[in-house]
Coordinates of C-alpha atoms and ligand atoms in Angstrom, one line a residue:
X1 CA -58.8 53.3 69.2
X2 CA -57.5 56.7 68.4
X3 CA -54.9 58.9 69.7
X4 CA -57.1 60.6 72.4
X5 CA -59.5 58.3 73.4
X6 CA -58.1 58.3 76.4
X7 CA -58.3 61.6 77.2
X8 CA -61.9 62.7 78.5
X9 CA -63.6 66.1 79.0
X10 CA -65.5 64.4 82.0
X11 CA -65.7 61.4 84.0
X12 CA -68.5 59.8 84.7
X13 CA -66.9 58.3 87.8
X14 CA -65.0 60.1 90.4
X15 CA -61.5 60.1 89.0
X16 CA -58.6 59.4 91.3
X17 CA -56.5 62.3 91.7
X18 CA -52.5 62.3 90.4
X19 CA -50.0 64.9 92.9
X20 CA -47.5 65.2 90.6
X21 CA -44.4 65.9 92.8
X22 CA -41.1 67.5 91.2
X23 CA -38.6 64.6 91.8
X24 CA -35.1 66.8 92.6
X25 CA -38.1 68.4 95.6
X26 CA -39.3 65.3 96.8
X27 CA -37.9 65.4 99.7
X28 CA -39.1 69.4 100.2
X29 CA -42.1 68.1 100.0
X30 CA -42.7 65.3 101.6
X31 CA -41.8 67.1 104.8
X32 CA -45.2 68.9 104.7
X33 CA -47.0 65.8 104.5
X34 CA -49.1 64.2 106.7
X35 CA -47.5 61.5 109.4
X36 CA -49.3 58.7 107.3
X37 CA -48.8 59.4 104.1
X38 CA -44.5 60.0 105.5
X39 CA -45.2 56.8 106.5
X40 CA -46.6 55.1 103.5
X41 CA -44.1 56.7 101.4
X42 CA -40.7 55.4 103.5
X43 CA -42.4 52.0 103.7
X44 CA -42.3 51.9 100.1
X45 CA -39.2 53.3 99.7
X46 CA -40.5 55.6 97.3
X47 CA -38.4 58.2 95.7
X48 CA -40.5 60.0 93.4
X49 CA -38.2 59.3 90.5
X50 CA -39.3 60.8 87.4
X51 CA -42.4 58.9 85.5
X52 CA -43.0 56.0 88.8
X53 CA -46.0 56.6 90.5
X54 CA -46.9 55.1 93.8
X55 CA -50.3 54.3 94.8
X56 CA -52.0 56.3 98.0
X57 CA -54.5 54.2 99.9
X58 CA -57.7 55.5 100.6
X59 CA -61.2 54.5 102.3
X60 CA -62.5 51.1 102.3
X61 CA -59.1 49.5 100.1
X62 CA -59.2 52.1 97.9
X63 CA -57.0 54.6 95.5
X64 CA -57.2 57.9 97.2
X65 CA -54.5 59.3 95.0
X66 CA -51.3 58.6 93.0
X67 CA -47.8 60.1 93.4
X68 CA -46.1 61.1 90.3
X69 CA -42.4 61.8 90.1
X70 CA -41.8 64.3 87.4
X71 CA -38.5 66.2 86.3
X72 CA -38.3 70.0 84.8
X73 CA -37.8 69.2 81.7
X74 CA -39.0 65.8 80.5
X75 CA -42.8 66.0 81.6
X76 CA -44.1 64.4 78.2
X77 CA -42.2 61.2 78.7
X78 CA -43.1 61.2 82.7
X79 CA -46.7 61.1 82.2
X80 CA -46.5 59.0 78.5
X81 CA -45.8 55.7 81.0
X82 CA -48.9 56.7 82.9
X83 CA -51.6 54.9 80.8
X84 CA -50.2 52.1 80.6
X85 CA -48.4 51.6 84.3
X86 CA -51.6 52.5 86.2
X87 CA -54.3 50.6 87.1
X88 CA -57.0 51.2 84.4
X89 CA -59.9 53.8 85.5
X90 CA -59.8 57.5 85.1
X91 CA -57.5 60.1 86.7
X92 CA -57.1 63.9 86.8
X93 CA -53.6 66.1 87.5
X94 CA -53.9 68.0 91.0
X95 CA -53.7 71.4 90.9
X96 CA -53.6 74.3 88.1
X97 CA -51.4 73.6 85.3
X98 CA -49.6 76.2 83.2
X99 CA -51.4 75.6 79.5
X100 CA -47.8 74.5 78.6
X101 CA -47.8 71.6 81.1
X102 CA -51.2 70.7 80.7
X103 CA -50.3 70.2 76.8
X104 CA -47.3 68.6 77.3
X105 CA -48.9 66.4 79.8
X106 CA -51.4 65.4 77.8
X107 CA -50.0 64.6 74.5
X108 CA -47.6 62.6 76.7
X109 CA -50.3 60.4 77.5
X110 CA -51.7 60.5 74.4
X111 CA -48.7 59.5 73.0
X112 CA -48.2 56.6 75.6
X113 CA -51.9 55.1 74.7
X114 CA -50.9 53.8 71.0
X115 CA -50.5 50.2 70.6
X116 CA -50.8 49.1 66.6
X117 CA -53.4 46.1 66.9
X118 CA -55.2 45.9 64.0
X119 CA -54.0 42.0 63.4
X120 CA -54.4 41.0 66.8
X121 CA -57.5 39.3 68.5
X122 CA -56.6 41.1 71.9
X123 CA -56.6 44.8 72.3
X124 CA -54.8 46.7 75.0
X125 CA -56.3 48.9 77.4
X126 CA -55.2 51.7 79.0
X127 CA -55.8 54.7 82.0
X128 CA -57.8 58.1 81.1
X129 CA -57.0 61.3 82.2
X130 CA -59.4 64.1 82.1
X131 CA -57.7 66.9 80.0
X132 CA -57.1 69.5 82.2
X133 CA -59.2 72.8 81.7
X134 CA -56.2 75.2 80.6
X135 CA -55.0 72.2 77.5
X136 CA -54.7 73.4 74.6
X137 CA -56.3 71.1 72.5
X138 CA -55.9 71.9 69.3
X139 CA -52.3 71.4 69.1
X140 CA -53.1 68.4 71.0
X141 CA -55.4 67.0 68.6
X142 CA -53.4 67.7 66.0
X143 CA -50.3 66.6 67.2
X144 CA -51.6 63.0 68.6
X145 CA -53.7 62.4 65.5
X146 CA -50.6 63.1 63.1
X147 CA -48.4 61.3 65.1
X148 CA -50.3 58.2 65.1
X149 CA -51.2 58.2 61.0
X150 CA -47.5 58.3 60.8
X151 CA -47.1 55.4 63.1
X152 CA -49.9 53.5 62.0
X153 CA -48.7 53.8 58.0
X154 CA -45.6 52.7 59.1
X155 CA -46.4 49.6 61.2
X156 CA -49.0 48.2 58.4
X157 CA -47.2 44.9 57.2
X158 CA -45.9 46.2 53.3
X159 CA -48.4 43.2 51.9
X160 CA -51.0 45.8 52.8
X161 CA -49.2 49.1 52.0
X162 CA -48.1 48.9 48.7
X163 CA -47.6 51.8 46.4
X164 CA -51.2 52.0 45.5
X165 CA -52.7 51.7 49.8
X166 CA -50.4 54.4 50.2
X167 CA -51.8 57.0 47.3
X168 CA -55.3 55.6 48.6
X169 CA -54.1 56.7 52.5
X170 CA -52.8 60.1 51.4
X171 CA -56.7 60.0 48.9
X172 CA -58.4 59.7 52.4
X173 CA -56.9 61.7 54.3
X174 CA -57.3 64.6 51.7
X175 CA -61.0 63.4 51.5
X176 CA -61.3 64.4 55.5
X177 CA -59.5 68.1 55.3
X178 CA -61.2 69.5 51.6
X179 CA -57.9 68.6 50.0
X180 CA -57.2 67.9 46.4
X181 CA -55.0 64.6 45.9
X182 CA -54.3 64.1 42.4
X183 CA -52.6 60.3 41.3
X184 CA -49.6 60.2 38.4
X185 CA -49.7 56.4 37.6
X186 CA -47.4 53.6 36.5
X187 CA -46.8 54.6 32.4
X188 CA -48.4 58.0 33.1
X189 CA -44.9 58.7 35.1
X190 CA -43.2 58.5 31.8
X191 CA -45.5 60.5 29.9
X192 CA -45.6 63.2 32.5
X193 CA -42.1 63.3 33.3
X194 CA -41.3 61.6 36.2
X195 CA -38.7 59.2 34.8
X196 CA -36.9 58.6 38.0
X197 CA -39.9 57.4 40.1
X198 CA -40.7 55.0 37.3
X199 CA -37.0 53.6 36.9
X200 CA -37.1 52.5 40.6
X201 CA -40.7 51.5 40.8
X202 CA -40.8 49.8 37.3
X203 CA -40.1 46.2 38.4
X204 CA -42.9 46.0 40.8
X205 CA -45.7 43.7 40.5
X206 CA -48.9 44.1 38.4
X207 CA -51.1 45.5 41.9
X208 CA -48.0 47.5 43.0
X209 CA -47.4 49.7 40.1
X210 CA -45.4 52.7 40.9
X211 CA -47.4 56.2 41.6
X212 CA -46.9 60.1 42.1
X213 CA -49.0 61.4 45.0
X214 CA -49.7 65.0 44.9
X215 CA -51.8 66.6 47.6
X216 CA -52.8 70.4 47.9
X217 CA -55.0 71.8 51.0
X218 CA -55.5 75.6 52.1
X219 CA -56.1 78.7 50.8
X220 CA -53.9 80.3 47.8
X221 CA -53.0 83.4 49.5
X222 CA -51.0 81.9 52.4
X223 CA -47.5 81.1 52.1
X224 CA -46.6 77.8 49.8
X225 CA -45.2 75.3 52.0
X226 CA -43.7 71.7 50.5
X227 CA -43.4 68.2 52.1
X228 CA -41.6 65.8 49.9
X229 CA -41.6 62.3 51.5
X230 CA -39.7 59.0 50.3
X231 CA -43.1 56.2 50.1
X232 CA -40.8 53.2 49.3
X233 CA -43.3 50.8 50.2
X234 CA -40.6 47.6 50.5
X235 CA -36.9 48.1 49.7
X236 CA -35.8 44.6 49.1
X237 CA -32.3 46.6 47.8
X238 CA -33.3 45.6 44.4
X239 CA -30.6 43.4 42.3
X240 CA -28.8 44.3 44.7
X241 CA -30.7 42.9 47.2
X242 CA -30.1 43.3 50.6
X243 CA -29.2 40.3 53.5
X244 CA -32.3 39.3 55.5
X245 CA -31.5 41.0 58.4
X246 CA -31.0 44.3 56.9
X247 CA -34.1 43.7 54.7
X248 CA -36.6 42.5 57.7
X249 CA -37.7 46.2 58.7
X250 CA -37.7 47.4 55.0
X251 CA -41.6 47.9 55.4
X252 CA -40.8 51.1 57.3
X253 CA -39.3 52.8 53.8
X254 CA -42.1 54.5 53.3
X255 CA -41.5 56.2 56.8
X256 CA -40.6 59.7 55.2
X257 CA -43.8 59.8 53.2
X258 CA -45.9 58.6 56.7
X259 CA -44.1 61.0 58.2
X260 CA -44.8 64.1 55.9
X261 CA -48.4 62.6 55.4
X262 CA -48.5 62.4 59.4
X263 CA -47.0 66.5 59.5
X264 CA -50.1 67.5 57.2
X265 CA -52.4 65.9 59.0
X266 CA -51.7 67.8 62.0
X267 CA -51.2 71.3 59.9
X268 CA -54.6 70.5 58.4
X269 CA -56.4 69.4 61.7
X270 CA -54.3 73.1 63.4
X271 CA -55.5 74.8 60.5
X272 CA -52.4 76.4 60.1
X273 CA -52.4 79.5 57.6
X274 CA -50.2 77.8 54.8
X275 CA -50.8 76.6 51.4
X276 CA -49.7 73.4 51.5
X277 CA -48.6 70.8 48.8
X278 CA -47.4 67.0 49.4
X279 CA -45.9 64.8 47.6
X280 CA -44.9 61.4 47.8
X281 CA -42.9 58.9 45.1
X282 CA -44.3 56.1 46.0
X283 CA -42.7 52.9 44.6
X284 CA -41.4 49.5 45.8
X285 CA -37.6 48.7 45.1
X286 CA -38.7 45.2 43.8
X287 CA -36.7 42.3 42.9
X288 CA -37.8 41.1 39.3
X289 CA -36.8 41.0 35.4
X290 CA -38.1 44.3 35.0
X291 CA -36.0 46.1 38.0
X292 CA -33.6 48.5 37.0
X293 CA -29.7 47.7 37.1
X294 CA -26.4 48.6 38.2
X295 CA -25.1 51.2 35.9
X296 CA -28.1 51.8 34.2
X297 CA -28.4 55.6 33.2
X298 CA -31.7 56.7 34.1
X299 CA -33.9 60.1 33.4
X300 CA -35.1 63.0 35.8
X301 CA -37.0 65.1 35.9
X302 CA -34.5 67.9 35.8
X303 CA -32.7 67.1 33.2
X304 CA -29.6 65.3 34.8
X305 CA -29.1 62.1 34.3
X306 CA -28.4 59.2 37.7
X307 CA -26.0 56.9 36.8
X308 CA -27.5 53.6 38.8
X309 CA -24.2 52.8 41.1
X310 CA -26.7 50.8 43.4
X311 CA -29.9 49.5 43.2
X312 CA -30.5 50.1 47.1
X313 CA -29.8 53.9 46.6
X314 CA -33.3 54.0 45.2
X315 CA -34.6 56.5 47.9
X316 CA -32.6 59.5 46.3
X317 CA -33.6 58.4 42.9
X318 CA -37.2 58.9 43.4
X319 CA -36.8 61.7 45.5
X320 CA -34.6 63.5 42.8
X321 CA -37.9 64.0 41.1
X322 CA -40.3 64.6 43.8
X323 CA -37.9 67.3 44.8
X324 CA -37.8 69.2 41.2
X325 CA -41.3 68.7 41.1
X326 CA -41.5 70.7 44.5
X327 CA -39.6 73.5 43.1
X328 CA -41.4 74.5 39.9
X329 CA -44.0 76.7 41.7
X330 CA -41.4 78.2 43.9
X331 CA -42.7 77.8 47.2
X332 CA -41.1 79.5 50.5
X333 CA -40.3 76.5 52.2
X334 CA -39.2 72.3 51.3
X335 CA -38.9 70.0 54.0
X336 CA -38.1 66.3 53.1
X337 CA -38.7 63.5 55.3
X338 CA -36.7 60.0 54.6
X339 CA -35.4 56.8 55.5
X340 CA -32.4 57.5 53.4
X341 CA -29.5 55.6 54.4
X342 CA -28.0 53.3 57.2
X343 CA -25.0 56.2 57.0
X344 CA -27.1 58.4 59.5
X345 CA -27.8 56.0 61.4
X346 CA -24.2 54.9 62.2
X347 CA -23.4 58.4 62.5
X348 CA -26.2 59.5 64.7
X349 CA -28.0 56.1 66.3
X350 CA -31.4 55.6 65.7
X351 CA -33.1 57.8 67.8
X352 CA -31.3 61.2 66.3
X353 CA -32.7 62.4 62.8
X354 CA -29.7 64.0 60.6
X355 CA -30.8 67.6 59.6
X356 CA -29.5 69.0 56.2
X357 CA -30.5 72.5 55.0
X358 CA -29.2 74.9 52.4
X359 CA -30.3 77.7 54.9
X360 CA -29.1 78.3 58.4
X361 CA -32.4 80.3 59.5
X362 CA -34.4 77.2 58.5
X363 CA -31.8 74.6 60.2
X364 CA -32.1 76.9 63.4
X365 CA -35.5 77.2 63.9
X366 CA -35.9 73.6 62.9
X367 CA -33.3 72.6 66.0
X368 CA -35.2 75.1 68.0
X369 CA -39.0 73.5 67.0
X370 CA -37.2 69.9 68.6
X371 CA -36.1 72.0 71.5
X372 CA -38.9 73.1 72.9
X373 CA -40.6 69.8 71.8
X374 CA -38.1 67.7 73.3
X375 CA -38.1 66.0 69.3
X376 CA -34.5 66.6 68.8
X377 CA -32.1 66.2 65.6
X378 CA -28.5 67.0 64.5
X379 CA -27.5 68.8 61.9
X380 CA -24.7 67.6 59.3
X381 CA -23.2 69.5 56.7
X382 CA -24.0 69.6 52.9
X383 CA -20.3 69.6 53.1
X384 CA -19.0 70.5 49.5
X385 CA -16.0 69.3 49.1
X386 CA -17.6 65.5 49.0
X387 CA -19.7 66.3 45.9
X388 CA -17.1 64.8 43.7
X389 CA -18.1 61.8 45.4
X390 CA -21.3 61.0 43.2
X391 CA -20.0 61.8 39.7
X392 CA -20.8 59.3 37.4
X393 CA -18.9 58.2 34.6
X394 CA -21.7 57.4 32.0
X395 CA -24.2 60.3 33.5
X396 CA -24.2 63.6 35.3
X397 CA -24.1 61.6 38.9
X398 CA -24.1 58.6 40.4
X399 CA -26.8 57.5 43.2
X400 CA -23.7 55.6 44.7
X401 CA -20.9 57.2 46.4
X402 CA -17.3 56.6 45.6
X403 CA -16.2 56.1 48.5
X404 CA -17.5 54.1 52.0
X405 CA -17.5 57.3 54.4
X406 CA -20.0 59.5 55.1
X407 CA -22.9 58.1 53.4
X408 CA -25.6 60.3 55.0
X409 CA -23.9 63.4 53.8
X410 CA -23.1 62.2 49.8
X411 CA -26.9 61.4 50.2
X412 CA -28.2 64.5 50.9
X413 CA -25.9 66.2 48.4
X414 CA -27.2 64.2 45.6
X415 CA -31.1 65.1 46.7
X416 CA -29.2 69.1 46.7
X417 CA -28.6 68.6 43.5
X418 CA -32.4 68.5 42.2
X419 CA -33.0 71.9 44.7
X420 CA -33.2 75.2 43.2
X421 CA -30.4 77.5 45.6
X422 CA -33.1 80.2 46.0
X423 CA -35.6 78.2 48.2
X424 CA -35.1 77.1 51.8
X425 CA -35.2 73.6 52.0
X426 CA -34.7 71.0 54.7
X427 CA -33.7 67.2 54.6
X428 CA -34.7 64.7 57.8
X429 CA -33.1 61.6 57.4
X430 CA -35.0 59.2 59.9
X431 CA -34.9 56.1 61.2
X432 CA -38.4 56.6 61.9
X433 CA -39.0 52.9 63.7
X434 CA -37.9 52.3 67.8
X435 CA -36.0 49.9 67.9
X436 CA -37.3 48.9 71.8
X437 CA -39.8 50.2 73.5
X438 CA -40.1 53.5 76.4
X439 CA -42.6 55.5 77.5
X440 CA -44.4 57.2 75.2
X441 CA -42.3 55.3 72.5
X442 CA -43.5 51.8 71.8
X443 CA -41.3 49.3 69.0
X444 CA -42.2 50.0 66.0
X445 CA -43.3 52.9 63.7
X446 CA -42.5 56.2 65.1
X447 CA -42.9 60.3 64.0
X448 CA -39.4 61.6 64.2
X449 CA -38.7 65.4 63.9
X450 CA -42.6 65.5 63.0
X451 CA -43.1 68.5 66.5
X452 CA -40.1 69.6 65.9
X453 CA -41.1 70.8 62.1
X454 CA -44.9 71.7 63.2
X455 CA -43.5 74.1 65.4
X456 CA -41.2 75.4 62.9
X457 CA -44.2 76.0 60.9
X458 CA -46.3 77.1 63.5
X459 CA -43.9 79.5 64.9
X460 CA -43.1 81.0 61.1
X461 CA -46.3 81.4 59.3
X462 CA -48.8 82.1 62.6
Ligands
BES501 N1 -33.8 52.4 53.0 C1 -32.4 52.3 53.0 C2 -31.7 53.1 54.1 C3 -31.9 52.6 55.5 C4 -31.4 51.4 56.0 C5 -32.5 53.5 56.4 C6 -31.6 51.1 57.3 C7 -32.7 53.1 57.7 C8 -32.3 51.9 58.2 C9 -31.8 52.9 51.7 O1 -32.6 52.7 50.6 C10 -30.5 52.1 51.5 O2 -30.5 50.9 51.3 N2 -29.4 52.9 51.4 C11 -28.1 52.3 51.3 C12 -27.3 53.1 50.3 C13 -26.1 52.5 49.8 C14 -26.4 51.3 49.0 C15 -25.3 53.5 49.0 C16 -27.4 52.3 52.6 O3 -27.6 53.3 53.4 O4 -26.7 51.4 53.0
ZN502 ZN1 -32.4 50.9 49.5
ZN503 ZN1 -34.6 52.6 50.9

């Protein structure tokens, strides 16, 4: 199914009607009610807290309508646990929405429809709305389709989304929007200077050979915009391989370049006036006699040379070239989505995407984009005084830290390293997997800071 198919221009039956009642005004409300439905609603106790719904009999045992508790300010997650808590048919909001509600509402449910199936024999179903008339569904389209490539790249087991699904992913999905998507493979890394990539990707078996992805869509006139994602397809740590349980959800390393894949998807689909490039190192952090080592000096593509501290700090190691390839056509804007390290996630929990940026104006209208879209992150600081951290002593700096502390931060100040100063760039290091389920938010692969930096983009170049 895709991400709107539950979301209808008409029903061919009469849908039942949701009354979406403002929880903290429940009480208001009920009041002007009818006897019965006073009734109904004290015999079930019901309280209209936000997202539960209670069912309003009608005519012959039937559903006249459905209460809907909704807060202010969360409506996307009220109505994302609508599909799936209802009873399946097809429904439509009472009264006139603003187009900002209706859009909210409906990516909500859009969002709350996803269930990654594709290796199951039984499929979940799930409740339609019809998309109310003021929905702006563009942004809605764009959003809900993004979101679930990202999701959906992510939750593919990594036997099937190796280094070489992945390029053929970001092939197709240039194929549908016009895009060019040009492929640097395996030994062609070396020759074309991508030394990095190939160091962590080198040890990879024969049908998962290491690969640059490099995707351009729109027209040359608008203003050059750069994703950079980390596609480490599995990240068994390397030589330094990691314990089972830290190595179990490993298939979800290639969550920054899902994420910046699932970003142009939805730029493309908005047809937002940027030029826009992607590119993903895509690699898997293998295990084998050909797998780089600790202390191994390795290449880049800028010139400095990574001391190999640890084999499991392979995401900044590929990135370190992605990034300088980003910079060499000077565009006004880098935004890099990664898994990078467990650091942020002790820092921040899972849920939070650390924010680094070499430009406050960028950092604020990124924090501002996950406001408004309720797709919030935190920023850290490129704090200076921890550079010393990742000087190497055989290279120009170590992809290891010397010291146990603030890991997310020594991360992001390596991938500064391969920045030019004179172009705004952002980092997001994501977890981008939930760890449980909610509405809206089911286990498993998840877009984070993905709305946040579409309307960042949105709000800039429109
Ligand atoms: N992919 C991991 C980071 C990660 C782990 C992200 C768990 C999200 C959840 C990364 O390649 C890694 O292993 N980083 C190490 C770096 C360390 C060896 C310097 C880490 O964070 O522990
Ligand atoms: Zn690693
Ligand atoms: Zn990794």
């Amino acid at each position: 199914m895709a991400a709107t198919d539950y979301l209808v221009h008409k029903s061919e039956s009469d849908p039942i009607t949701l009354i979406p009642v403002l929880s903290d005004q429940f009480d208001k409300w009920l009041k002007k009610q009818t006897k019965d439905l006073q009734n109904w609603v004290n015999a079930h106790d019901y309280k209209a807290s936000p997202g539960s719904t209670l069912n309003v009999p009608g005519k012959k045992g039937s559903i006249d309508s459905v209460l809907v508790g909704v807060s202010s300010d969360n409506i996307m997650w009220d109505y994302a646990g609508l599909p799936a808590s209802l009873p399946k048919g097809t429904y439509k909001i009472k009264g006139r929405l603003k187009e900002e509600e209706a859009d909210t509402a409906c990516l909500g449910w859009a969002l709350g429809t996803y269930s990654f199936d594709w290796y199951k024999e039984s499929t979940k179903d799930f409740a339609s709305l019809v998309i109310p008339k003021s929905t702006d569904t563009t942004r809605l389209e764009a959003l809900a389709g993004g979101i679930e490539l990202t999701r959906d790249l992510i939750n593919i087991p990594a036997a099937d989304m190796g280094p070489v699904e992945l390029a053929q992913a970001a092939c197709d999905l240039a194929a549908d929007f016009d895009a060019e998507c040009t492929l640097i493979q395996d030994q062609d890394l070396v020759e074309q200077n991508f030394p990095a990539v190939y160091a962590v990707g080198k040890g990879a078996a024969d049908d998962r050979r290491p690969c640059l992805i490099d995707m351009a869509w729109g027209d040359d006139k608008n203003p050059k915009v750069t994703l950079v994602g980390k596609g480490v397809c599995f990240d068994t740590g390397g030589l330094d391989i990691k314990p089972a349980q830290f190595m179990k959800l490993m298939k979800k390393d290639m969550g920054g370049a899902a994420h910046v894949l699932g970003l142009a998807k939805a730029i493309m689909t908005a047809k937002l006036p940027v030029k826009l490039r992607v590119i993903i190192p895509a690699v898997e952090n293998a295990v084998s006699d050909k797998a780089m080592r600790p202390l191994d000096v390795v290449e880049s593509r800028k010139g400095k040379t990574i001391e190999i501290g640890h084999t499991d700090a392979e995401g900044r190691v590929v990135l370190a070239d992605g990034l300088a390839l980003a910079c060499e056509d000077k565009p006004e804007l880098i935004l890099d989505f990664a898994t990078l390290t467990g650091a942020a996630r002790v820092a921040l929990g899972t849920e939070l995407p650390a924010l680094f940026s070499n430009d406050d104006q960028l950092a604020h209208d990124l924090l501002a984009g996950g406001q408004t879209e309720d797709d919030h992150m935190w920023r850290l600081p490129l704090w200076k005084p921890y550079r010393k951290m990742i000087d190497a002593k055989t290279g120009d700096l170590s992809n290891e830290s010397t010291a146990p502390y603030g890991g997310a931060i020594t991360a992001a100040l390596f991938l500064e390293e391969f920045v030019e100063k004179s172009i705004p760039w952002a980092h997001m290091d994501v977890m981008g997997w939930n760890v449980s389920s909610k509405p809206g938010k089911p286990e498993g692969g998840e877009a984070m800071g993905l709305r946040a930096a579409f309307a960042m983009i949105k709000n800039r170049f429109n």
